[in-house]
Amino acid sequence: MNRRIYILNGPNLNLLGKRQPEIYGHDTLADVERDCAALGAELGLETALFQSNHEGDIIDRIHEARDQAAGIIINPAAYTHTSVAILDALNAFDGPVLEVHISNVHKRESFRHHSYVSLRADGVIAGFGVQGYTLALRRMATLLA
Ligand code: CA2
């Protein structure tokens, strides 16, 4: 069975660790990639992390995941709150989908309280910092066991 997990990241997350550390912390996306790869090796999961500032690129990766990945961990960033297209793409993926937010979106502006992606997600983590990604990976291992 395919044990590859796609970890998809939306717009501006390439700036992680480089701006607004008071909200998003000091770790970079490269740190997240390294931590997830190391934990994945322990859990018997292969991780592949992608980031794009373009909605269509993220949708293309979700389509690719249909035959390349067993599960998706996604932080859609601002597209969380706007993108029916990403929701539709996720609805065409059969495996587990876990939604991650670094910040606690419920403690922030009201426009961040609604997520289209949550209509598909099998679980949501928010406000655990970048640790949310590895927590989601552990949950993914349980869901795929
Ligand atoms: O908390 C999260 O993970 C978010 O998905 C992050 C998004 C935001 O629009 C969501 O409401 C919640 C923003 C990502 C921008 O990331 C940056 C990181 C560092 C510096 C600037 C932006």
Short mmCIF file of N, CA and C and ligand atoms in Angstrom, two decimals:
data_model
loop_
_atom_site.label_atom_id
_atom_site.label_comp_id
_atom_site.label_asym_id
_atom_site.label_seq_id
_atom_site.Cartn_x
_atom_site.Cartn_y
_atom_site.Cartn_z
N MET A 1 0.84 -1.21 0.00
CA MET A 1 0.00 0.00 0.00
C MET A 1 0.88 1.26 0.00
N ASN A 2 0.46 2.26 -0.76
CA ASN A 2 1.14 3.55 -0.81
C ASN A 2 1.12 4.22 0.58
N ARG A 3 2.29 4.62 1.09
CA ARG A 3 2.37 5.24 2.43
C ARG A 3 2.85 6.68 2.32
N ARG A 4 2.61 7.29 1.15
CA ARG A 4 3.07 8.67 0.94
C ARG A 4 1.99 9.65 1.42
N ILE A 5 2.44 10.68 2.15
CA ILE A 5 1.53 11.71 2.65
C ILE A 5 1.93 13.04 2.03
N TYR A 6 0.98 13.67 1.38
CA TYR A 6 1.22 15.02 0.85
C TYR A 6 0.93 16.04 1.94
N ILE A 7 1.86 16.97 2.13
CA ILE A 7 1.68 18.06 3.10
C ILE A 7 1.65 19.34 2.28
N LEU A 8 0.44 19.87 2.08
CA LEU A 8 0.23 20.99 1.15
C LEU A 8 0.07 22.29 1.92
N ASN A 9 0.70 23.33 1.42
CA ASN A 9 0.70 24.63 2.09
C ASN A 9 0.36 25.74 1.12
N GLY A 10 -0.51 26.63 1.57
CA GLY A 10 -1.01 27.69 0.71
C GLY A 10 -0.20 28.98 0.78
N PRO A 11 -0.81 30.05 0.28
CA PRO A 11 -0.08 31.30 0.03
C PRO A 11 0.56 31.93 1.26
N ASN A 12 1.74 32.45 1.03
CA ASN A 12 2.54 33.20 2.00
C ASN A 12 3.24 32.32 3.04
N LEU A 13 2.94 31.05 3.05
CA LEU A 13 3.61 30.18 4.03
C LEU A 13 5.08 29.97 3.70
N ASN A 14 5.51 30.39 2.51
CA ASN A 14 6.96 30.41 2.20
C ASN A 14 7.69 31.42 3.10
N LEU A 15 6.92 32.33 3.71
CA LEU A 15 7.52 33.34 4.61
C LEU A 15 7.60 32.87 6.06
N LEU A 16 7.15 31.65 6.30
CA LEU A 16 7.15 31.13 7.67
C LEU A 16 8.54 31.25 8.29
N GLY A 17 8.58 31.78 9.52
CA GLY A 17 9.85 31.93 10.22
C GLY A 17 10.63 33.16 9.83
N LYS A 18 10.13 33.88 8.82
CA LYS A 18 10.87 35.05 8.31
C LYS A 18 10.15 36.36 8.61
N ARG A 19 8.83 36.28 8.87
CA ARG A 19 8.02 37.45 9.20
C ARG A 19 6.99 37.04 10.26
N GLN A 20 6.47 38.02 11.00
CA GLN A 20 5.40 37.82 11.98
C GLN A 20 5.62 36.60 12.91
N PRO A 21 6.81 36.50 13.53
CA PRO A 21 7.05 35.36 14.43
C PRO A 21 6.10 35.35 15.63
N GLU A 22 5.56 36.52 15.99
CA GLU A 22 4.65 36.59 17.14
C GLU A 22 3.36 35.80 16.85
N ILE A 23 3.03 35.63 15.57
CA ILE A 23 1.83 34.84 15.22
C ILE A 23 2.21 33.42 14.81
N TYR A 24 3.26 33.30 13.99
CA TYR A 24 3.53 32.00 13.35
C TYR A 24 4.80 31.31 13.87
N GLY A 25 5.54 31.96 14.77
CA GLY A 25 6.73 31.33 15.34
C GLY A 25 7.97 31.56 14.49
N HIS A 26 9.05 30.89 14.91
CA HIS A 26 10.37 31.12 14.28
C HIS A 26 10.76 30.00 13.31
N ASP A 27 10.07 28.89 13.35
CA ASP A 27 10.43 27.78 12.46
C ASP A 27 10.05 28.11 11.02
N THR A 28 10.87 27.65 10.09
CA THR A 28 10.60 27.86 8.67
C THR A 28 9.87 26.62 8.11
N LEU A 29 9.40 26.77 6.87
CA LEU A 29 8.75 25.62 6.23
C LEU A 29 9.77 24.50 5.99
N ALA A 30 11.03 24.87 5.80
CA ALA A 30 12.08 23.84 5.65
C ALA A 30 12.23 23.05 6.96
N ASP A 31 12.09 23.74 8.10
CA ASP A 31 12.12 23.04 9.40
C ASP A 31 10.95 22.06 9.50
N VAL A 32 9.77 22.52 9.07
CA VAL A 32 8.58 21.66 9.11
C VAL A 32 8.80 20.44 8.23
N GLU A 33 9.35 20.67 7.06
CA GLU A 33 9.62 19.57 6.11
C GLU A 33 10.56 18.54 6.74
N ARG A 34 11.62 19.03 7.39
CA ARG A 34 12.61 18.15 8.01
C ARG A 34 11.98 17.35 9.16
N ASP A 35 11.22 18.05 10.03
CA ASP A 35 10.60 17.39 11.19
C ASP A 35 9.60 16.32 10.74
N CYS A 36 8.82 16.65 9.71
CA CYS A 36 7.81 15.69 9.23
C CYS A 36 8.48 14.49 8.57
N ALA A 37 9.57 14.73 7.84
CA ALA A 37 10.28 13.61 7.19
C ALA A 37 10.85 12.67 8.26
N ALA A 38 11.41 13.26 9.33
CA ALA A 38 12.01 12.44 10.40
C ALA A 38 10.93 11.63 11.13
N LEU A 39 9.84 12.28 11.47
CA LEU A 39 8.75 11.56 12.15
C LEU A 39 8.13 10.53 11.21
N GLY A 40 7.96 10.91 9.96
CA GLY A 40 7.38 9.98 8.98
C GLY A 40 8.20 8.71 8.90
N ALA A 41 9.53 8.84 8.93
CA ALA A 41 10.40 7.65 8.86
C ALA A 41 10.13 6.73 10.05
N GLU A 42 9.91 7.32 11.23
CA GLU A 42 9.58 6.52 12.43
C GLU A 42 8.23 5.81 12.27
N LEU A 43 7.30 6.51 11.63
CA LEU A 43 5.93 6.00 11.53
C LEU A 43 5.71 5.13 10.29
N GLY A 44 6.74 5.02 9.48
CA GLY A 44 6.58 4.26 8.23
C GLY A 44 5.81 5.01 7.17
N LEU A 45 5.89 6.35 7.21
CA LEU A 45 5.21 7.18 6.21
C LEU A 45 6.25 8.01 5.47
N GLU A 46 6.07 8.13 4.18
CA GLU A 46 6.94 9.00 3.37
C GLU A 46 6.21 10.33 3.20
N THR A 47 6.88 11.43 3.50
CA THR A 47 6.21 12.73 3.39
C THR A 47 6.75 13.51 2.19
N ALA A 48 5.85 14.28 1.58
CA ALA A 48 6.23 15.16 0.47
C ALA A 48 5.53 16.49 0.71
N LEU A 49 6.33 17.52 0.99
CA LEU A 49 5.78 18.84 1.34
C LEU A 49 5.84 19.78 0.13
N PHE A 50 4.74 20.46 -0.12
CA PHE A 50 4.66 21.44 -1.20
C PHE A 50 4.09 22.74 -0.66
N GLN A 51 4.50 23.84 -1.25
CA GLN A 51 3.91 25.14 -0.94
C GLN A 51 3.71 25.88 -2.25
N SER A 52 2.57 26.55 -2.36
CA SER A 52 2.36 27.40 -3.53
C SER A 52 1.55 28.63 -3.14
N ASN A 53 1.84 29.71 -3.84
CA ASN A 53 1.06 30.94 -3.67
C ASN A 53 -0.10 31.01 -4.65
N HIS A 54 -0.31 29.90 -5.42
CA HIS A 54 -1.30 29.92 -6.49
C HIS A 54 -2.34 28.81 -6.27
N GLU A 55 -3.60 29.21 -6.27
CA GLU A 55 -4.70 28.28 -5.98
C GLU A 55 -4.68 27.07 -6.93
N GLY A 56 -4.50 27.33 -8.22
CA GLY A 56 -4.51 26.25 -9.20
C GLY A 56 -3.41 25.23 -8.97
N ASP A 57 -2.25 25.69 -8.53
CA ASP A 57 -1.14 24.76 -8.25
C ASP A 57 -1.51 23.81 -7.11
N ILE A 58 -2.19 24.36 -6.11
CA ILE A 58 -2.59 23.53 -4.96
C ILE A 58 -3.64 22.50 -5.42
N ILE A 59 -4.55 22.94 -6.26
CA ILE A 59 -5.57 22.03 -6.80
C ILE A 59 -4.91 20.93 -7.62
N ASP A 60 -3.92 21.30 -8.44
CA ASP A 60 -3.20 20.28 -9.24
C ASP A 60 -2.54 19.25 -8.33
N ARG A 61 -1.97 19.69 -7.22
CA ARG A 61 -1.33 18.75 -6.29
C ARG A 61 -2.36 17.82 -5.65
N ILE A 62 -3.53 18.35 -5.35
CA ILE A 62 -4.59 17.50 -4.76
C ILE A 62 -5.02 16.45 -5.79
N HIS A 63 -5.15 16.86 -7.05
CA HIS A 63 -5.49 15.88 -8.10
C HIS A 63 -4.41 14.81 -8.21
N GLU A 64 -3.15 15.26 -8.18
CA GLU A 64 -2.01 14.33 -8.27
C GLU A 64 -2.05 13.33 -7.10
N ALA A 65 -2.46 13.83 -5.93
CA ALA A 65 -2.50 12.97 -4.74
C ALA A 65 -3.47 11.81 -4.91
N ARG A 66 -4.45 11.96 -5.80
CA ARG A 66 -5.44 10.89 -6.00
C ARG A 66 -4.79 9.54 -6.27
N ASP A 67 -3.66 9.54 -7.02
CA ASP A 67 -2.98 8.26 -7.23
C ASP A 67 -1.53 8.25 -6.71
N GLN A 68 -1.12 9.32 -6.05
CA GLN A 68 0.26 9.38 -5.54
C GLN A 68 0.36 9.38 -4.02
N ALA A 69 -0.75 9.61 -3.33
CA ALA A 69 -0.67 9.75 -1.86
C ALA A 69 -1.80 9.00 -1.18
N ALA A 70 -1.49 8.52 0.03
CA ALA A 70 -2.50 7.82 0.83
C ALA A 70 -3.32 8.80 1.67
N GLY A 71 -2.74 9.97 1.95
CA GLY A 71 -3.43 10.96 2.76
C GLY A 71 -2.90 12.36 2.48
N ILE A 72 -3.68 13.35 2.86
CA ILE A 72 -3.29 14.75 2.67
C ILE A 72 -3.38 15.49 4.00
N ILE A 73 -2.30 16.18 4.33
CA ILE A 73 -2.32 17.18 5.40
C ILE A 73 -2.24 18.52 4.70
N ILE A 74 -3.17 19.41 4.99
CA ILE A 74 -3.20 20.67 4.24
C ILE A 74 -3.39 21.86 5.17
N ASN A 75 -2.52 22.86 4.97
CA ASN A 75 -2.74 24.18 5.53
C ASN A 75 -2.99 25.09 4.33
N PRO A 76 -4.26 25.33 4.01
CA PRO A 76 -4.58 26.10 2.81
C PRO A 76 -4.32 27.61 2.97
N ALA A 77 -3.88 28.01 4.18
CA ALA A 77 -3.63 29.43 4.48
C ALA A 77 -4.89 30.24 4.17
N ALA A 78 -4.77 31.39 3.53
CA ALA A 78 -5.94 32.26 3.32
C ALA A 78 -7.01 31.60 2.45
N TYR A 79 -6.61 30.63 1.60
CA TYR A 79 -7.60 29.94 0.77
C TYR A 79 -8.58 29.11 1.62
N THR A 80 -8.19 28.82 2.85
CA THR A 80 -9.09 28.15 3.79
C THR A 80 -10.46 28.81 3.79
N HIS A 81 -10.41 30.15 3.80
CA HIS A 81 -11.61 30.95 4.06
C HIS A 81 -12.33 31.39 2.79
N THR A 82 -11.77 31.02 1.63
CA THR A 82 -12.33 31.53 0.37
C THR A 82 -12.57 30.47 -0.70
N SER A 83 -11.88 29.32 -0.61
CA SER A 83 -11.77 28.49 -1.81
C SER A 83 -12.73 27.30 -1.85
N VAL A 84 -13.82 27.47 -2.58
CA VAL A 84 -14.71 26.34 -2.88
C VAL A 84 -13.98 25.37 -3.82
N ALA A 85 -13.09 25.91 -4.66
CA ALA A 85 -12.37 25.07 -5.63
C ALA A 85 -11.45 24.07 -4.92
N ILE A 86 -10.78 24.49 -3.86
CA ILE A 86 -9.94 23.55 -3.11
C ILE A 86 -10.82 22.52 -2.40
N LEU A 87 -11.94 22.96 -1.85
CA LEU A 87 -12.88 22.01 -1.24
C LEU A 87 -13.33 20.97 -2.27
N ASP A 88 -13.70 21.42 -3.47
CA ASP A 88 -14.16 20.49 -4.51
C ASP A 88 -13.06 19.48 -4.86
N ALA A 89 -11.83 19.96 -4.97
CA ALA A 89 -10.71 19.05 -5.28
C ALA A 89 -10.53 18.03 -4.16
N LEU A 90 -10.60 18.48 -2.91
CA LEU A 90 -10.44 17.55 -1.78
C LEU A 90 -11.57 16.53 -1.74
N ASN A 91 -12.75 16.94 -2.18
CA ASN A 91 -13.89 16.01 -2.20
C ASN A 91 -13.70 14.90 -3.24
N ALA A 92 -12.77 15.11 -4.18
CA ALA A 92 -12.47 14.08 -5.19
C ALA A 92 -11.30 13.20 -4.77
N PHE A 93 -10.79 13.40 -3.55
CA PHE A 93 -9.70 12.58 -3.01
C PHE A 93 -10.30 11.61 -2.00
N ASP A 94 -9.92 10.33 -2.10
CA ASP A 94 -10.59 9.31 -1.29
C ASP A 94 -10.00 9.10 0.11
N GLY A 95 -8.71 9.43 0.30
CA GLY A 95 -8.05 9.13 1.57
C GLY A 95 -8.34 10.17 2.65
N PRO A 96 -7.71 9.99 3.83
CA PRO A 96 -7.89 10.96 4.92
C PRO A 96 -7.31 12.34 4.58
N VAL A 97 -8.02 13.36 5.04
CA VAL A 97 -7.59 14.75 4.87
C VAL A 97 -7.57 15.39 6.26
N LEU A 98 -6.42 15.93 6.64
CA LEU A 98 -6.30 16.64 7.92
C LEU A 98 -5.92 18.08 7.66
N GLU A 99 -6.64 18.99 8.30
CA GLU A 99 -6.44 20.43 8.10
C GLU A 99 -5.63 20.98 9.27
N VAL A 100 -4.59 21.74 8.95
CA VAL A 100 -3.72 22.31 9.98
C VAL A 100 -3.69 23.83 9.85
N HIS A 101 -3.80 24.51 10.99
CA HIS A 101 -3.54 25.95 11.06
C HIS A 101 -2.54 26.18 12.18
N ILE A 102 -1.51 26.93 11.87
CA ILE A 102 -0.45 27.20 12.85
C ILE A 102 -1.00 28.06 13.99
N SER A 103 -1.73 29.09 13.62
CA SER A 103 -2.32 29.99 14.62
C SER A 103 -3.70 29.47 15.02
N ASN A 104 -4.19 29.97 16.15
CA ASN A 104 -5.56 29.65 16.56
C ASN A 104 -6.50 30.61 15.82
N VAL A 105 -7.01 30.13 14.69
CA VAL A 105 -7.84 30.99 13.84
C VAL A 105 -9.09 31.48 14.57
N HIS A 106 -9.53 30.74 15.59
CA HIS A 106 -10.76 31.12 16.31
C HIS A 106 -10.54 32.28 17.28
N LYS A 107 -9.28 32.58 17.53
CA LYS A 107 -8.93 33.70 18.42
C LYS A 107 -8.67 34.96 17.60
N ARG A 108 -8.78 34.83 16.27
CA ARG A 108 -8.41 35.93 15.38
C ARG A 108 -9.67 36.56 14.74
N GLU A 109 -9.50 37.28 13.66
CA GLU A 109 -10.62 37.98 13.02
C GLU A 109 -11.74 36.99 12.64
N SER A 110 -12.98 37.47 12.63
CA SER A 110 -14.12 36.57 12.39
C SER A 110 -14.05 35.94 11.00
N PHE A 111 -13.43 36.63 10.01
CA PHE A 111 -13.36 36.02 8.67
C PHE A 111 -12.49 34.77 8.65
N ARG A 112 -11.68 34.57 9.70
CA ARG A 112 -10.85 33.35 9.77
C ARG A 112 -11.58 32.21 10.48
N HIS A 113 -12.79 32.46 10.95
CA HIS A 113 -13.50 31.44 11.74
C HIS A 113 -14.18 30.40 10.85
N HIS A 114 -14.41 30.77 9.58
CA HIS A 114 -15.05 29.81 8.68
C HIS A 114 -14.02 29.18 7.75
N SER A 115 -14.12 27.86 7.61
CA SER A 115 -13.23 27.13 6.70
C SER A 115 -14.06 26.28 5.74
N TYR A 116 -13.89 26.51 4.44
CA TYR A 116 -14.50 25.61 3.46
C TYR A 116 -13.90 24.21 3.56
N VAL A 117 -12.60 24.16 3.81
CA VAL A 117 -11.88 22.88 3.83
C VAL A 117 -12.37 21.98 4.98
N SER A 118 -12.83 22.59 6.07
CA SER A 118 -13.33 21.79 7.20
C SER A 118 -14.55 20.96 6.84
N LEU A 119 -15.24 21.34 5.76
CA LEU A 119 -16.40 20.54 5.32
C LEU A 119 -15.95 19.16 4.82
N ARG A 120 -14.67 19.05 4.46
CA ARG A 120 -14.12 17.77 3.98
C ARG A 120 -13.15 17.14 4.99
N ALA A 121 -12.51 17.95 5.80
CA ALA A 121 -11.42 17.44 6.64
C ALA A 121 -11.93 16.40 7.64
N ASP A 122 -11.10 15.37 7.84
CA ASP A 122 -11.41 14.36 8.85
C ASP A 122 -10.98 14.81 10.24
N GLY A 123 -10.14 15.84 10.31
CA GLY A 123 -9.74 16.43 11.57
C GLY A 123 -9.11 17.78 11.32
N VAL A 124 -9.16 18.63 12.34
CA VAL A 124 -8.62 19.99 12.23
C VAL A 124 -7.76 20.29 13.45
N ILE A 125 -6.57 20.84 13.22
CA ILE A 125 -5.69 21.27 14.30
C ILE A 125 -5.44 22.77 14.10
N ALA A 126 -5.63 23.56 15.15
CA ALA A 126 -5.37 25.00 15.05
C ALA A 126 -4.76 25.49 16.35
N GLY A 127 -3.74 26.34 16.23
CA GLY A 127 -3.20 27.01 17.40
C GLY A 127 -2.10 26.25 18.12
N PHE A 128 -1.59 25.18 17.51
CA PHE A 128 -0.50 24.41 18.12
C PHE A 128 0.85 24.78 17.51
N GLY A 129 0.90 25.91 16.81
CA GLY A 129 2.14 26.27 16.13
C GLY A 129 2.47 25.25 15.06
N VAL A 130 3.74 25.22 14.65
CA VAL A 130 4.12 24.26 13.60
C VAL A 130 4.08 22.82 14.11
N GLN A 131 3.98 22.64 15.44
CA GLN A 131 3.83 21.29 15.99
C GLN A 131 2.56 20.62 15.46
N GLY A 132 1.62 21.44 15.00
CA GLY A 132 0.38 20.90 14.43
C GLY A 132 0.63 19.95 13.27
N TYR A 133 1.69 20.21 12.50
CA TYR A 133 1.98 19.33 11.36
C TYR A 133 2.38 17.93 11.82
N THR A 134 3.24 17.85 12.83
CA THR A 134 3.68 16.51 13.27
C THR A 134 2.55 15.80 14.04
N LEU A 135 1.73 16.59 14.75
CA LEU A 135 0.57 15.98 15.41
C LEU A 135 -0.37 15.39 14.37
N ALA A 136 -0.57 16.13 13.28
CA ALA A 136 -1.44 15.64 12.20
C ALA A 136 -0.84 14.38 11.58
N LEU A 137 0.49 14.35 11.46
CA LEU A 137 1.14 13.17 10.88
C LEU A 137 0.93 11.94 11.76
N ARG A 138 1.01 12.14 13.08
CA ARG A 138 0.75 11.02 14.00
C ARG A 138 -0.69 10.53 13.84
N ARG A 139 -1.61 11.46 13.72
CA ARG A 139 -3.02 11.09 13.52
C ARG A 139 -3.20 10.34 12.20
N MET A 140 -2.47 10.80 11.18
CA MET A 140 -2.54 10.17 9.87
C MET A 140 -2.11 8.71 9.98
N ALA A 141 -1.04 8.45 10.75
CA ALA A 141 -0.56 7.07 10.92
C ALA A 141 -1.65 6.21 11.55
N THR A 142 -2.36 6.78 12.51
CA THR A 142 -3.45 6.03 13.15
C THR A 142 -4.57 5.75 12.15
N LEU A 143 -4.92 6.76 11.36
CA LEU A 143 -6.03 6.59 10.41
C LEU A 143 -5.69 5.58 9.32
N LEU A 144 -4.39 5.45 9.00
CA LEU A 144 -3.98 4.55 7.91
C LEU A 144 -3.56 3.16 8.42
N ALA A 145 -3.60 2.98 9.74
CA ALA A 145 -3.14 1.67 10.32
C ALA A 145 -4.10 0.54 9.94
O1 CA2 B 1 -2.69 29.85 11.05
C1 CA2 B 1 -2.54 29.41 9.92
O2 CA2 B 1 -1.82 28.45 9.65
C2 CA2 B 1 -3.21 30.12 8.74
O3 CA2 B 1 -3.63 29.12 7.80
C3 CA2 B 1 -2.16 31.02 8.14
C4 CA2 B 1 -2.68 31.90 7.02
C5 CA2 B 1 -3.94 32.64 7.44
O4 CA2 B 1 -4.48 33.36 6.34
C6 CA2 B 1 -4.99 31.68 7.99
O5 CA2 B 1 -6.11 32.44 8.40
C7 CA2 B 1 -4.44 30.90 9.16
C8 CA2 B 1 -1.62 32.93 6.61
C9 CA2 B 1 -0.34 32.32 6.19
C10 CA2 B 1 0.68 33.40 6.05
O6 CA2 B 1 1.88 32.92 6.59
C11 CA2 B 1 2.84 33.83 6.92
C12 CA2 B 1 3.88 33.36 7.67
C13 CA2 B 1 4.86 34.20 8.09
C14 CA2 B 1 4.84 35.54 7.70
C15 CA2 B 1 3.81 36.01 6.93
C16 CA2 B 1 2.80 35.14 6.52
#
